[in-house]
Amino acid sequence: MNPEKHAVHGGDFFKAIGEEFDDLWRRREVVNADVLDAWYEPAPEVLAAVQEHLSWLMRTSPPTHGEGLVRVIAQARGVLENSVVVGAGSSSLIYLAFPILLHEPKPIVLLDPTYGEYEHLAKRLGLPVRKVFLEPENGFRPSVDGILEAAKGAGMVALVNPNSPTGVSMPKNEIQALLEGLDADTTLWVDETYIDFAPGDQSVEPLVAAHRYLVVAKSMSKFYALSGLRVGYLVCNEGLADRLRQLSPPWPVGLLSQVAAVRALQSPGYYRQKALETAALREALFRSLSKIREIRPFPSEANFILCRLEGLTASEVCARAETSGVFLRNCDSLSERFQDRFVRTAVKGEEENARILEALSQAR
């Protein structure tokens, strides 16, 4: 696949499983830590609904515009139904919304490092990109003042919060400060794919009602353990939401995916517990990584950990880890400044985390 036509993502583990799915049982032999899929299963209510009705769900057309899913999202997240737009994962919604939001040749402001799809799409749209460089010396923490300085005259500021690959989040009060400090017509796009792993209630979805130029992108892939079903949504002002819905295709989310997403949103207790378990697993993995002399892990509030390598290259480490069935993410595509020195690992269950640690120890 030509990297110039597509942003670089993880998923190399499918080479070991088989990209034509001939033997899916081989998945047991790999640790897919190069992507950020959940280490836990979807809620029992999700699995029960899908398993009981699987054949019917696979052959039946879904509600045309995900009406029931929209209602449940609005109820669960405390937002207006008319402000919700659903789609086949947050990335599909990025591609739907950006050409509309960025119709003028104004710059887009991005953190560096961050999720690579944003810069890729901005370049495809011919937009100038301004970067706010985050430094390892201060834990890759973004500053409100730095973002506001870069955002003067910009068409959009796009933040992933918590950021990927750093796992660092901006608290809600800092997002509010950005909203108050940005030019009146500058869109603030906040991608909250990993927000539910962070402590406290930090989502800015409720702020949309009072801020016309705030758009919140939500993925149900990682936290809700639905990556394979591709469900996402946007929360934005009702006028923009209506325009986006008019440009969305019918059946933007499959029936099986809609049912699973609804049941997941109706099972908050299960997922709150998984967030706590993920935090404990993350801290244990962080402590163990810190004991490896050549690896410096950075504190994270998400379901992954970024590591800087000392005396090793990311290419070497990832290649050696693959020989033991452990797939890690070389982060070069997320910042040109990384220069083959940073890897990211997903947080997995105890056994898989042990394999990750063993692979990194042997890769020295």
Short mmCIF file of C-alpha atoms in Angstrom, two decimals:
data_model
loop_
_atom_site.label_atom_id
_atom_site.label_comp_id
_atom_site.label_asym_id
_atom_site.label_seq_id
_atom_site.Cartn_x
_atom_site.Cartn_y
_atom_site.Cartn_z
CA MET A 1 0.00 0.00 0.00
CA ASN A 2 1.35 3.40 -0.98
CA PRO A 3 2.03 5.41 2.22
CA GLU A 4 1.58 8.63 0.25
CA LYS A 5 -2.06 7.72 -0.41
CA HIS A 6 -2.84 6.52 3.11
CA ALA A 7 -1.82 7.45 6.63
CA VAL A 8 0.31 4.86 8.39
CA HIS A 9 -1.41 2.85 11.11
CA GLY A 10 -0.66 -0.25 13.16
CA GLY A 11 -2.15 -3.61 12.30
CA ASP A 12 0.98 -5.40 11.13
CA PHE A 13 -0.08 -8.32 13.33
CA PHE A 14 -2.52 -9.39 10.61
CA LYS A 15 0.47 -10.43 8.55
CA ALA A 16 1.08 -13.13 11.16
CA ILE A 17 -2.57 -14.12 11.39
CA GLY A 18 -3.26 -13.98 7.66
CA GLU A 19 -4.84 -11.06 5.82
CA GLU A 20 -7.26 -13.40 4.04
CA PHE A 21 -8.39 -14.88 7.39
CA ASP A 22 -7.65 -18.49 6.47
CA ASP A 23 -6.76 -19.42 10.05
CA LEU A 24 -8.10 -16.93 12.57
CA TRP A 25 -7.07 -19.22 15.43
CA ARG A 26 -3.53 -17.96 14.84
CA ARG A 27 -4.63 -14.81 16.66
CA ARG A 28 -3.85 -16.68 19.88
CA GLU A 29 -0.18 -16.68 18.91
CA VAL A 30 0.22 -12.91 18.64
CA VAL A 31 0.03 -9.88 20.92
CA ASN A 32 -1.40 -7.05 18.83
CA ALA A 33 0.08 -4.22 20.88
CA ASP A 34 0.68 -2.14 17.74
CA VAL A 35 -3.03 -1.20 17.75
CA LEU A 36 -5.03 0.09 20.70
CA ASP A 37 -7.89 -2.39 20.74
CA ALA A 38 -9.35 -3.28 24.13
CA TRP A 39 -7.76 -6.15 26.04
CA TYR A 40 -11.18 -7.08 27.45
CA GLU A 41 -14.36 -8.37 25.83
CA PRO A 42 -17.43 -6.22 25.18
CA ALA A 43 -19.97 -6.12 28.00
CA PRO A 44 -21.89 -9.37 28.58
CA GLU A 45 -25.09 -7.62 27.44
CA VAL A 46 -23.43 -6.81 24.13
CA LEU A 47 -22.27 -10.36 23.53
CA ALA A 48 -25.62 -11.84 24.54
CA ALA A 49 -27.57 -9.65 22.12
CA VAL A 50 -25.20 -10.28 19.23
CA GLN A 51 -24.84 -14.02 19.78
CA GLU A 52 -28.56 -14.64 20.23
CA HIS A 53 -29.57 -12.80 17.07
CA LEU A 54 -26.37 -13.05 14.97
CA SER A 55 -27.81 -14.63 11.82
CA TRP A 56 -30.73 -12.16 11.70
CA LEU A 57 -28.46 -9.20 12.42
CA MET A 58 -26.15 -10.17 9.57
CA ARG A 59 -28.88 -10.45 6.94
CA THR A 60 -31.16 -7.57 7.98
CA SER A 61 -30.97 -3.94 6.90
CA PRO A 62 -30.38 -1.54 9.79
CA PRO A 63 -32.42 1.56 10.70
CA THR A 64 -31.54 3.92 7.87
CA HIS A 65 -30.02 6.71 9.92
CA GLY A 66 -29.31 4.95 13.21
CA GLU A 67 -32.23 6.69 14.90
CA GLY A 68 -32.28 4.47 17.99
CA LEU A 69 -28.50 4.59 18.35
CA VAL A 70 -28.62 8.39 18.19
CA ARG A 71 -31.24 8.51 20.94
CA VAL A 72 -29.22 6.25 23.21
CA ILE A 73 -26.03 8.25 22.60
CA ALA A 74 -27.86 11.48 23.49
CA GLN A 75 -29.29 9.95 26.66
CA ALA A 76 -26.01 8.38 27.76
CA ARG A 77 -23.86 11.42 27.06
CA GLY A 78 -26.26 14.19 28.06
CA VAL A 79 -26.40 15.92 24.68
CA LEU A 80 -29.16 16.87 22.24
CA GLU A 81 -30.22 14.24 19.71
CA ASN A 82 -30.05 16.80 16.90
CA SER A 83 -26.38 17.43 17.71
CA VAL A 84 -25.33 13.80 17.13
CA VAL A 85 -24.06 12.40 13.83
CA VAL A 86 -23.20 8.69 13.65
CA GLY A 87 -20.79 6.95 11.30
CA ALA A 88 -18.65 3.89 10.68
CA GLY A 89 -15.97 4.87 13.18
CA SER A 90 -14.58 8.29 14.02
CA SER A 91 -12.15 8.26 11.09
CA SER A 92 -15.01 8.06 8.59
CA LEU A 93 -16.54 11.09 10.28
CA ILE A 94 -13.26 12.99 10.07
CA TYR A 95 -13.32 12.44 6.30
CA LEU A 96 -16.96 13.51 6.13
CA ALA A 97 -16.61 16.66 8.21
CA PHE A 98 -13.21 18.14 7.35
CA PRO A 99 -13.98 19.13 3.73
CA ILE A 100 -17.03 21.00 5.03
CA LEU A 101 -15.38 22.63 8.01
CA LEU A 102 -12.17 23.50 6.17
CA HIS A 103 -13.52 24.88 2.91
CA GLU A 104 -11.31 27.98 3.16
CA PRO A 105 -7.52 27.71 2.76
CA LYS A 106 -6.83 28.58 6.39
CA PRO A 107 -4.23 26.67 8.40
CA ILE A 108 -5.08 23.77 10.66
CA VAL A 109 -3.22 23.54 13.98
CA LEU A 110 -2.08 20.10 15.14
CA LEU A 111 -0.05 18.80 18.04
CA ASP A 112 3.22 17.05 17.23
CA PRO A 113 3.19 14.14 17.88
CA THR A 114 -0.42 13.13 17.30
CA TYR A 115 -2.70 10.77 15.37
CA GLY A 116 -1.40 10.78 11.81
CA GLU A 117 -4.74 10.81 9.98
CA TYR A 118 -5.25 14.51 10.71
CA GLU A 119 -2.11 15.74 8.98
CA HIS A 120 -2.60 13.25 6.16
CA LEU A 121 -6.11 14.53 5.40
CA ALA A 122 -5.11 18.18 5.79
CA LYS A 123 -2.43 17.68 3.14
CA ARG A 124 -4.89 15.90 0.84
CA LEU A 125 -7.16 18.94 1.20
CA GLY A 126 -4.27 21.28 0.37
CA LEU A 127 -4.31 23.01 3.74
CA PRO A 128 -1.29 24.52 5.48
CA VAL A 129 -0.46 22.77 8.75
CA ARG A 130 0.87 24.55 11.83
CA LYS A 131 2.35 22.33 14.50
CA VAL A 132 2.57 22.80 18.24
CA PHE A 133 5.60 20.76 19.21
CA LEU A 134 5.32 18.78 22.43
CA GLU A 135 8.56 18.04 24.25
CA PRO A 136 9.53 14.87 26.13
CA GLU A 137 11.30 16.99 28.75
CA ASN A 138 7.92 18.16 30.10
CA GLY A 139 6.11 14.88 29.49
CA PHE A 140 4.65 15.96 26.12
CA ARG A 141 2.16 18.23 27.90
CA PRO A 142 0.48 20.80 25.63
CA SER A 143 0.02 24.36 26.84
CA VAL A 144 -3.03 26.52 26.26
CA ASP A 145 -0.87 29.56 25.47
CA GLY A 146 1.21 27.65 22.92
CA ILE A 147 -1.87 26.40 21.11
CA LEU A 148 -3.53 29.84 21.11
CA GLU A 149 -0.40 31.45 19.68
CA ALA A 150 -0.29 28.94 16.81
CA ALA A 151 -4.04 29.26 16.23
CA LYS A 152 -4.14 32.93 15.29
CA GLY A 153 -5.93 33.16 11.95
CA ALA A 154 -6.32 29.36 11.74
CA GLY A 155 -9.43 27.61 10.50
CA MET A 156 -9.23 24.77 13.01
CA VAL A 157 -7.37 23.43 16.00
CA ALA A 158 -7.57 19.62 16.11
CA LEU A 159 -6.71 17.96 19.42
CA VAL A 160 -6.68 14.30 20.34
CA ASN A 161 -7.44 14.24 24.05
CA PRO A 162 -5.85 12.21 25.61
CA ASN A 163 -3.33 12.53 22.86
CA SER A 164 -1.96 9.59 20.91
CA PRO A 165 0.78 8.39 21.10
CA THR A 166 1.58 10.26 24.35
CA GLY A 167 -1.42 9.38 26.51
CA VAL A 168 -1.42 12.91 27.96
CA SER A 169 -4.71 14.76 28.35
CA MET A 170 -5.73 18.38 28.68
CA PRO A 171 -8.25 18.83 31.53
CA LYS A 172 -11.68 20.23 30.78
CA ASN A 173 -10.87 23.66 32.22
CA GLU A 174 -7.99 24.04 29.74
CA ILE A 175 -10.26 23.11 26.83
CA GLN A 176 -12.65 25.80 28.07
CA ALA A 177 -9.76 28.27 28.13
CA LEU A 178 -8.98 27.38 24.51
CA LEU A 179 -12.61 27.96 23.52
CA GLU A 180 -12.54 31.38 25.14
CA GLY A 181 -9.18 32.35 23.63
CA LEU A 182 -9.59 31.20 20.01
CA ASP A 183 -10.70 33.51 17.22
CA ALA A 184 -14.48 33.60 17.04
CA ASP A 185 -14.64 31.60 13.79
CA THR A 186 -11.93 29.02 14.55
CA THR A 187 -13.25 25.48 14.98
CA LEU A 188 -11.97 23.48 17.94
CA TRP A 189 -12.10 19.79 17.06
CA VAL A 190 -11.58 17.52 20.08
CA ASP A 191 -11.05 13.82 19.39
CA GLU A 192 -12.00 11.95 22.57
CA THR A 193 -11.26 8.42 21.44
CA TYR A 194 -9.44 7.62 24.71
CA ILE A 195 -11.15 10.03 27.14
CA ASP A 196 -13.02 7.31 29.05
CA PHE A 197 -9.73 5.77 30.18
CA ALA A 198 -8.68 9.05 31.82
CA PRO A 199 -9.64 9.68 35.46
CA GLY A 200 -12.64 11.86 36.22
CA ASP A 201 -15.31 13.15 33.87
CA GLN A 202 -13.24 15.14 31.40
CA SER A 203 -15.36 14.90 28.25
CA VAL A 204 -16.29 18.25 26.72
CA GLU A 205 -19.37 16.89 24.92
CA PRO A 206 -21.70 18.95 27.18
CA LEU A 207 -19.92 22.17 26.17
CA VAL A 208 -21.10 21.84 22.57
CA ALA A 209 -24.50 23.30 23.44
CA ALA A 210 -22.87 26.61 24.34
CA HIS A 211 -20.07 26.70 21.75
CA ARG A 212 -20.98 26.77 18.07
CA TYR A 213 -17.44 26.12 16.90
CA LEU A 214 -16.74 23.11 19.13
CA VAL A 215 -16.90 19.65 17.53
CA VAL A 216 -16.30 16.52 19.60
CA ALA A 217 -15.35 13.30 17.81
CA LYS A 218 -16.10 10.05 19.62
CA SER A 219 -15.01 6.51 18.83
CA MET A 220 -16.70 3.46 20.33
CA SER A 221 -13.82 1.24 19.22
CA LYS A 222 -11.32 1.29 22.03
CA PHE A 223 -13.13 1.83 25.33
CA TYR A 224 -16.24 -0.13 24.37
CA ALA A 225 -14.23 -2.98 22.79
CA LEU A 226 -15.99 -2.62 19.42
CA SER A 227 -13.04 -1.88 17.10
CA GLY A 228 -14.11 -4.51 14.57
CA LEU A 229 -17.62 -3.06 14.29
CA ARG A 230 -16.65 0.52 13.37
CA VAL A 231 -18.98 2.80 15.33
CA GLY A 232 -18.35 6.48 16.01
CA TYR A 233 -20.21 9.72 16.36
CA LEU A 234 -19.78 13.48 16.36
CA VAL A 235 -21.34 15.99 18.73
CA CYS A 236 -21.59 19.46 17.20
CA ASN A 237 -23.96 22.39 16.75
CA GLU A 238 -27.32 21.40 15.31
CA GLY A 239 -26.86 23.31 12.05
CA LEU A 240 -23.59 21.55 11.26
CA ALA A 241 -24.99 18.20 12.38
CA ASP A 242 -27.95 18.58 10.01
CA ARG A 243 -25.64 19.40 7.12
CA LEU A 244 -23.41 16.42 7.86
CA ARG A 245 -26.38 14.07 8.05
CA GLN A 246 -27.56 15.28 4.64
CA LEU A 247 -24.16 14.33 3.20
CA SER A 248 -23.92 10.99 5.00
CA PRO A 249 -24.92 7.85 3.09
CA PRO A 250 -27.94 5.86 4.26
CA TRP A 251 -27.14 3.05 6.70
CA PRO A 252 -23.90 4.64 7.94
CA VAL A 253 -23.63 2.01 10.70
CA GLY A 254 -24.46 -1.69 10.22
CA LEU A 255 -27.23 -3.35 12.20
CA LEU A 256 -24.96 -5.64 14.21
CA SER A 257 -22.83 -2.60 15.05
CA GLN A 258 -25.85 -0.50 16.06
CA VAL A 259 -27.18 -3.19 18.39
CA ALA A 260 -23.76 -3.73 19.98
CA ALA A 261 -23.22 0.02 20.45
CA VAL A 262 -26.63 0.51 22.06
CA ARG A 263 -26.08 -2.35 24.50
CA ALA A 264 -22.58 -1.07 25.31
CA LEU A 265 -23.88 2.40 26.14
CA GLN A 266 -26.50 0.79 28.35
CA SER A 267 -23.81 -1.06 30.35
CA PRO A 268 -21.83 1.79 31.99
CA GLY A 269 -20.98 -0.12 35.17
CA TYR A 270 -19.11 -2.84 33.28
CA TYR A 271 -17.00 -0.35 31.37
CA ARG A 272 -16.23 1.79 34.43
CA GLN A 273 -14.80 -1.31 36.05
CA LYS A 274 -12.72 -2.09 32.95
CA ALA A 275 -11.33 1.46 33.01
CA LEU A 276 -10.15 0.89 36.60
CA GLU A 277 -8.61 -2.46 35.68
CA THR A 278 -6.90 -0.91 32.66
CA ALA A 279 -5.39 1.80 34.87
CA ALA A 280 -4.00 -0.83 37.24
CA LEU A 281 -2.56 -2.85 34.35
CA ARG A 282 -1.06 0.31 32.85
CA GLU A 283 0.66 1.30 36.08
CA ALA A 284 2.06 -2.19 36.56
CA LEU A 285 3.35 -2.26 32.99
CA PHE A 286 4.81 1.22 33.40
CA ARG A 287 6.72 0.19 36.53
CA SER A 288 8.11 -2.89 34.81
CA LEU A 289 9.12 -0.97 31.70
CA SER A 290 10.91 1.57 33.89
CA LYS A 291 13.21 -1.19 35.14
CA ILE A 292 14.58 -1.87 31.64
CA ARG A 293 17.66 0.32 31.36
CA GLU A 294 17.30 1.08 27.65
CA ILE A 295 13.63 2.09 27.86
CA ARG A 296 12.08 5.26 29.24
CA PRO A 297 8.29 5.03 29.44
CA PHE A 298 6.22 8.20 29.73
CA PRO A 299 3.23 8.47 32.10
CA SER A 300 -0.09 7.94 30.33
CA GLU A 301 -3.78 8.31 31.13
CA ALA A 302 -4.93 6.10 28.28
CA ASN A 303 -4.69 2.41 27.31
CA PHE A 304 -1.16 2.68 25.93
CA ILE A 305 2.36 3.78 26.88
CA LEU A 306 4.90 5.68 24.79
CA CYS A 307 8.55 4.71 25.30
CA ARG A 308 11.80 6.39 24.29
CA LEU A 309 14.65 4.05 23.49
CA GLU A 310 18.25 4.57 24.61
CA GLY A 311 20.93 2.92 22.48
CA LEU A 312 18.31 1.04 20.45
CA THR A 313 16.28 1.84 17.36
CA ALA A 314 12.53 1.42 17.11
CA SER A 315 12.97 -0.54 13.89
CA GLU A 316 15.26 -3.06 15.57
CA VAL A 317 13.08 -3.41 18.66
CA CYS A 318 9.87 -3.90 16.69
CA ALA A 319 11.47 -6.41 14.33
CA ARG A 320 12.94 -8.46 17.16
CA ALA A 321 9.69 -8.41 19.12
CA GLU A 322 7.82 -9.70 16.07
CA THR A 323 9.92 -12.85 16.09
CA SER A 324 8.22 -13.77 19.38
CA GLY A 325 4.77 -12.80 18.11
CA VAL A 326 4.65 -9.40 19.84
CA PHE A 327 3.76 -6.45 17.62
CA LEU A 328 4.68 -2.94 18.79
CA ARG A 329 4.18 0.42 17.10
CA ASN A 330 7.16 2.25 15.65
CA CYS A 331 6.03 5.85 16.16
CA ASP A 332 7.99 7.48 13.32
CA SER A 333 4.81 8.14 11.33
CA LEU A 334 3.40 10.17 14.25
CA SER A 335 6.22 12.72 14.32
CA GLU A 336 9.18 13.41 12.06
CA ARG A 337 11.16 14.27 15.19
CA PHE A 338 10.98 10.75 16.61
CA GLN A 339 13.79 9.56 14.33
CA ASP A 340 13.44 5.80 15.02
CA ARG A 341 13.69 6.25 18.80
CA PHE A 342 10.11 5.85 20.06
CA VAL A 343 7.78 2.88 20.32
CA ARG A 344 4.26 2.64 21.69
CA THR A 345 2.71 -0.39 23.27
CA ALA A 346 -0.93 -0.98 24.02
CA VAL A 347 -1.89 -1.98 27.55
CA LYS A 348 -3.11 -5.56 27.48
CA GLY A 349 -4.10 -8.20 30.02
CA GLU A 350 -1.57 -9.61 32.52
CA GLU A 351 -0.38 -12.51 30.35
CA GLU A 352 -0.02 -10.39 27.23
CA ASN A 353 1.74 -7.63 29.16
CA ALA A 354 4.20 -10.23 30.41
CA ARG A 355 4.90 -11.25 26.81
CA ILE A 356 5.40 -7.58 25.87
CA LEU A 357 7.92 -7.13 28.67
CA GLU A 358 9.75 -10.33 27.75
CA ALA A 359 9.92 -9.30 24.08
CA LEU A 360 11.29 -5.85 24.97
CA SER A 361 13.85 -7.34 27.34
CA GLN A 362 15.07 -9.74 24.66
CA ALA A 363 15.14 -7.00 22.03
CA ARG A 364 17.93 -5.16 23.84
#
